[in-house]
């Protein structure tokens, strides 16, 4: 006998989100040479959109904004709901 699922229970699940600034490959040697004050330059323009991620998958993009004294992300684009649900684990 199948169980029914209350959609409200699913919609109330808390999921961690992250914002990806940029990515870069570095050698182990370069990583070991990093020290306080080191600057890592990325090949991404400072005005380029940042990726909003859930479950290590991109679900949207936006730009960095300041919210009081905190960092925020102003959403500029969100993927399809189906893609977001799949990224969250395919509920």
C-alpha positions as protocol buffer text, in pm:
chain_id: "A"
residue {
  index: 1
  type: UNK
  ca { x: 0 y: 0 z: 0 }
}
residue {
  index: 2
  type: UNK
  ca { x: 153 y: 337 z: -104 }
}
residue {
  index: 3
  type: UNK
  ca { x: 203 y: 622 z: 135 }
}
residue {
  index: 4
  type: UNK
  ca { x: 73 y: 967 z: 62 }
}
residue {
  index: 5
  type: UNK
  ca { x: 316 y: 1257 z: 88 }
}
residue {
  index: 6
  type: UNK
  ca { x: 208 y: 1592 z: 226 }
}
residue {
  index: 7
  type: UNK
  ca { x: 358 y: 1850 z: -13 }
}
residue {
  index: 8
  type: UNK
  ca { x: 376 y: 2101 z: 275 }
}
residue {
  index: 9
  type: UNK
  ca { x: 621 y: 1872 z: 454 }
}
residue {
  index: 10
  type: UNK
  ca { x: 844 y: 1867 z: 148 }
}
residue {
  index: 11
  type: UNK
  ca { x: 820 y: 2244 z: 93 }
}
residue {
  index: 12
  type: UNK
  ca { x: 925 y: 2311 z: 454 }
}
residue {
  index: 13
  type: UNK
  ca { x: 1253 y: 2115 z: 431 }
}
residue {
  index: 14
  type: UNK
  ca { x: 1555 y: 2340 z: 493 }
}
residue {
  index: 15
  type: UNK
  ca { x: 1824 y: 2309 z: 223 }
}
residue {
  index: 16
  type: UNK
  ca { x: 2172 y: 2463 z: 230 }
}
residue {
  index: 17
  type: UNK
  ca { x: 2246 y: 2707 z: -51 }
}
residue {
  index: 18
  type: UNK
  ca { x: 2584 y: 2841 z: -156 }
}
residue {
  index: 19
  type: UNK
  ca { x: 2709 y: 3109 z: -390 }
}
residue {
  index: 20
  type: UNK
  ca { x: 3002 y: 3027 z: -616 }
}
residue {
  index: 21
  type: UNK
  ca { x: 3233 y: 3322 z: -668 }
}
residue {
  index: 22
  type: UNK
  ca { x: 3477 y: 3154 z: -906 }
}
residue {
  index: 23
  type: UNK
  ca { x: 3685 y: 2841 z: -952 }
}
residue {
  index: 24
  type: UNK
  ca { x: 4051 y: 2792 z: -1029 }
}
residue {
  index: 25
  type: UNK
  ca { x: 4287 y: 2498 z: -1050 }
}
residue {
  index: 26
  type: UNK
  ca { x: 4614 y: 2531 z: -863 }
}
residue {
  index: 27
  type: UNK
  ca { x: 4899 y: 2288 z: -816 }
}
residue {
  index: 28
  type: UNK
  ca { x: 4961 y: 2135 z: -477 }
}
residue {
  index: 29
  type: UNK
  ca { x: 5284 y: 2337 z: -467 }
}
residue {
  index: 30
  type: UNK
  ca { x: 5095 y: 2664 z: -525 }
}
residue {
  index: 31
  type: UNK
  ca { x: 4840 y: 2576 z: -258 }
}
residue {
  index: 32
  type: UNK
  ca { x: 5114 y: 2495 z: -6 }
}
residue {
  index: 33
  type: UNK
  ca { x: 5274 y: 2833 z: -77 }
}
residue {
  index: 34
  type: UNK
  ca { x: 4955 y: 3022 z: 19 }
}
residue {
  index: 35
  type: UNK
  ca { x: 4991 y: 3229 z: 334 }
}
residue {
  index: 36
  type: UNK
  ca { x: 4802 y: 3507 z: 512 }
}
residue {
  index: 37
  type: UNK
  ca { x: 4797 y: 3804 z: 275 }
}
residue {
  index: 38
  type: UNK
  ca { x: 4824 y: 3592 z: -42 }
}
residue {
  index: 39
  type: UNK
  ca { x: 4590 y: 3698 z: -321 }
}
residue {
  index: 40
  type: UNK
  ca { x: 4444 y: 3444 z: -563 }
}
residue {
  index: 41
  type: UNK
  ca { x: 4339 y: 3595 z: -894 }
}
residue {
  index: 42
  type: UNK
  ca { x: 4049 y: 3433 z: -1077 }
}
residue {
  index: 43
  type: UNK
  ca { x: 3977 y: 3455 z: -1449 }
}
residue {
  index: 44
  type: UNK
  ca { x: 3626 y: 3584 z: -1382 }
}
residue {
  index: 45
  type: UNK
  ca { x: 3525 y: 3946 z: -1426 }
}
residue {
  index: 46
  type: UNK
  ca { x: 3425 y: 4110 z: -1099 }
}
residue {
  index: 47
  type: UNK
  ca { x: 3092 y: 4211 z: -1258 }
}
residue {
  index: 48
  type: UNK
  ca { x: 3007 y: 3862 z: -1385 }
}
residue {
  index: 49
  type: UNK
  ca { x: 2701 y: 3691 z: -1232 }
}
residue {
  index: 50
  type: UNK
  ca { x: 2758 y: 3461 z: -937 }
}
residue {
  index: 51
  type: UNK
  ca { x: 2612 y: 3110 z: -938 }
}
residue {
  index: 52
  type: UNK
  ca { x: 2348 y: 3012 z: -682 }
}
residue {
  index: 53
  type: UNK
  ca { x: 2396 y: 2647 z: -597 }
}
residue {
  index: 54
  type: UNK
  ca { x: 2205 y: 2373 z: -418 }
}
residue {
  index: 55
  type: UNK
  ca { x: 2347 y: 2024 z: -379 }
}
residue {
  index: 56
  type: UNK
  ca { x: 2654 y: 2139 z: -577 }
}
residue {
  index: 57
  type: UNK
  ca { x: 2435 y: 2211 z: -879 }
}
residue {
  index: 58
  type: UNK
  ca { x: 2365 y: 2553 z: -1028 }
}
residue {
  index: 59
  type: UNK
  ca { x: 2000 y: 2654 z: -984 }
}
residue {
  index: 60
  type: UNK
  ca { x: 2025 y: 3026 z: -1060 }
}
residue {
  index: 61
  type: UNK
  ca { x: 2248 y: 3330 z: -1080 }
}
residue {
  index: 62
  type: UNK
  ca { x: 2265 y: 3680 z: -945 }
}
residue {
  index: 63
  type: UNK
  ca { x: 2483 y: 3970 z: -838 }
}
residue {
  index: 64
  type: UNK
  ca { x: 2641 y: 4041 z: -503 }
}
residue {
  index: 65
  type: UNK
  ca { x: 2467 y: 4304 z: -291 }
}
residue {
  index: 66
  type: UNK
  ca { x: 2520 y: 4443 z: 58 }
}
residue {
  index: 67
  type: UNK
  ca { x: 2232 y: 4383 z: 301 }
}
residue {
  index: 68
  type: UNK
  ca { x: 2303 y: 4595 z: 609 }
}
residue {
  index: 69
  type: UNK
  ca { x: 2648 y: 4463 z: 705 }
}
residue {
  index: 70
  type: UNK
  ca { x: 2603 y: 4126 z: 534 }
}
residue {
  index: 71
  type: UNK
  ca { x: 2655 y: 3979 z: 190 }
}
residue {
  index: 72
  type: UNK
  ca { x: 2349 y: 3903 z: -20 }
}
residue {
  index: 73
  type: UNK
  ca { x: 2265 y: 3779 z: -368 }
}
residue {
  index: 74
  type: UNK
  ca { x: 2014 y: 3960 z: -585 }
}
residue {
  index: 75
  type: UNK
  ca { x: 1864 y: 3692 z: -809 }
}
residue {
  index: 76
  type: UNK
  ca { x: 1879 y: 3772 z: -1179 }
}
residue {
  index: 77
  type: UNK
  ca { x: 1792 y: 3430 z: -1321 }
}
residue {
  index: 78
  type: UNK
  ca { x: 1643 y: 3107 z: -1189 }
}
residue {
  index: 79
  type: UNK
  ca { x: 1626 y: 2779 z: -1373 }
}
residue {
  index: 80
  type: UNK
  ca { x: 1311 y: 2580 z: -1437 }
}
residue {
  index: 81
  type: UNK
  ca { x: 1135 y: 2442 z: -1130 }
}
residue {
  index: 82
  type: UNK
  ca { x: 1190 y: 2087 z: -1258 }
}
residue {
  index: 83
  type: UNK
  ca { x: 1567 y: 2143 z: -1275 }
}
residue {
  index: 84
  type: UNK
  ca { x: 1570 y: 2296 z: -927 }
}
residue {
  index: 85
  type: UNK
  ca { x: 1375 y: 2002 z: -784 }
}
residue {
  index: 86
  type: UNK
  ca { x: 1619 y: 1759 z: -948 }
}
residue {
  index: 87
  type: UNK
  ca { x: 1913 y: 1954 z: -802 }
}
residue {
  index: 88
  type: UNK
  ca { x: 1756 y: 1934 z: -457 }
}
residue {
  index: 89
  type: UNK
  ca { x: 1737 y: 1558 z: -475 }
}
residue {
  index: 90
  type: UNK
  ca { x: 1446 y: 1486 z: -704 }
}
residue {
  index: 91
  type: UNK
  ca { x: 1164 y: 1502 z: -453 }
}
